[in-house]
Amino acid sequence: MAASVRQIPGVVSADVNFASGLLLMEYDPEADPRGAAVAAVVGAGHGIEAVDSEGGPPLPAVSWWVKNRTEIRVGIASILLVLGWLLGGLASEVPSVGAFALAIIVGGSLVWRRAVTSLMARTLDMNVLMTLAVSGAAALGEWGEGATVIVLFALGGMLESRSVARTRRSIGELMSLAPERARLRMDEGEIEVAPADVPVGGTIVVRPGERVPLDGVVAEGVSAFDESPITGESLPVDKRSGDTVYAGTLNTSGLVAIVTTAPAAETTIARIVHLVEAAQASRAPVQRFVDRFSRVYTPIVMVAAAAVAIGGPFLGGLSPGWVGIEGWREWVYRALTLLVISCPCALVVSTPVAIVSAIARATRDGVLVKGGAFLERAAHVGVVAFDKTGTLTEGRPVVIETIALGHEPVERVASLAAAVEAHSNHPLAAAVTAAAAPASEAVSGVVETPGQGVSAQVDGVRVSVGSAAYAGELGVMSGETDAGALALEERGLTVLVVATGDGSDMRAIGLLGVADAVRSDASRAVTDLRLGGVAHVVMLTGDNPAAAARVAEMTGISEYRARLLPEGKTDAVGELREAYGPVAVVGDGINDAPALASADIGIAMGAAASQTALETADVALLGDDLSALPRFIGLGRRTMRIVRQNIALSLAVKAVFLALAMTGHATLWMAVFADTGIALVVIANGLRLLGGAAAARGE
Ligand code: ADP
Ligand code: MG
């Protein structure tokens, strides 16, 4: 359908989102092809309803809901079909043939209209095949078979679009969770307004039992929030002043005032829904294989059918009895059967339904998958590489030791470090700023070197905070500093060296020893990955080897690489790929962007909290829960297993019927019945992925 809209002059781009049923069209305002586009969609037998137009430069765009209106027609056609068979017992053939003919007209009206649209777009689709087959059957006087074929075909199409609508709804439901009213706090008191009318920075009040209408930060009150629409985790999370809350989550206990941080259209949940819709519309490589296959397969079988119809009677001369008009009839019938068999119904739905369902399933579990391709890659992952800080550890590090090395007192070391780290968003920076109030002098010229450290001018003096390697580059490591750092490292702490100077002449003034607790679910997740068939689990970190060894031991990871700079992590990903196959990198998505990007799948943790991670990762674990990872890899594997089953089943049934048709043992209606039947089996098989959280956990 999108293809036929694209043919219309003035249409710049047209895309139908398979998952949401939205048709988005960009057009040239001079030509204004909107009317023609609506006509094309209606012509293809769909209902259409305008959603919104965006006058966005450079091109105006408009989107429509495309609705299927097949149910009633299919119902009437089925009744007519049954009636035709019942009337078949009468002496006269006329009533029965009449009922069949009506069934063909009612049930087939959509099919032939779509066939015309497809031919005009110079493609051969299933509708063309079916129209030919049914016209042929009618020409041979096989009215009953023609009617059965068309009704079964229409029924199959209807069930297919319903199953897609079902998965579509499961995502749409997420959006509807954000309430339609917000209590905006004004000087005069609270007023109820639409969320879209709340200004960013406005204060809204959310009572216990209500859902949050907009993203924001808690300003007053404490409460627990059920964040399951976003993270998949239904255990309420406590929030107090300063904590982020998301639209669509449920306030379970106390009254809170929230200062909003995003307009209604840009809430986290809205972004997630858009990303999921885009993901469901994108195609996995296996799907492209299926499409390519049907593009070749369908014309080949059509040519074969023509050859059978034309050439058959000549061959027929060889088999006694199959000569003359009777023989010809038999061959045409076989050719029609071939046509029906050439319809790749089941094959075409074998993949998308499974993938759309799996993406919906993952979303409900708090895992945002950016496309079917990543499910496919997840299934083939040979090694999972974890970043350490913020991924295997909680990312809430605490400074537990501050050592002064020079003439500056310990307090000064801590406050200078805090002044610099106030400008970094590395997890370690949070520990440093939490440990001491920043020095009061003005800070300027902040330079952060990812994976190493930060430095800035504090009241004209340069202050650097970073790893020992970073300090080494600045030339500040001395015997005393080394020994102190080593002592802290041996305790499994992450070491930061604080140095000051005028840039060319720097000296270490102190050391910070930082501890970051290992996530309680980390070792379980590592075990589950191994049980799930991922042979290699590796840790990549910029931290010192002793801290790395401690975390590795606590999580059961046997292989780790420490003191890696960001480029080093990228190189390590390349080496792991050589050694073990496709690599999944799991990181926090903020500091690990290069490693995530170089992986076959980049997976970001706790992504709901970071818009960048949400947009850039291939897969985002929205919650802060590592157990989602093995579950996601398991889902990828099950998806591919189901896709493979579906493809094999569809092709096997085609092969059987091809053989039966060639030898004259298949009837038209059997061929359609098999095709529709298998399509339904394949759909049901795909929908299994949508259901059962228990199944998703592999229980
Ligand atoms: P990981 O690989 O464990 O996630 P990173 O690559 O983000 O760690 O950082 C590696 C090391 O670089 C840290 O252990 C720390 O010593 C240093 N570092 C990075 N960023 C900062 C910063 N903002 N402040 C201080 N040290 C930093
Ligand atoms: Mg990190």
CSV table of N, CA and C in Angstrom, one decimal, residues 29 325 423 492 537:
chain,number,residue,atom,x,y,z
A,29,PRO,N,4.2,20.6,-1.3
A,29,PRO,CA,3.0,21.4,-1.0
A,29,PRO,C,2.4,21.9,-2.4
A,325,ILE,N,-10.3,-31.3,-25.2
A,325,ILE,CA,-10.7,-30.3,-24.3
A,325,ILE,C,-10.6,-30.7,-22.8
A,423,HIS,N,31.9,19.3,37.7
A,423,HIS,CA,31.7,19.5,36.3
A,423,HIS,C,31.7,18.2,35.4
A,492,GLY,N,41.4,-3.2,46.9
A,492,GLY,CA,40.3,-3.3,45.9
A,492,GLY,C,39.6,-2.0,45.7
A,537,VAL,N,32.1,-14.6,29.1
A,537,VAL,CA,31.7,-13.3,29.7
A,537,VAL,C,33.0,-12.6,30.2
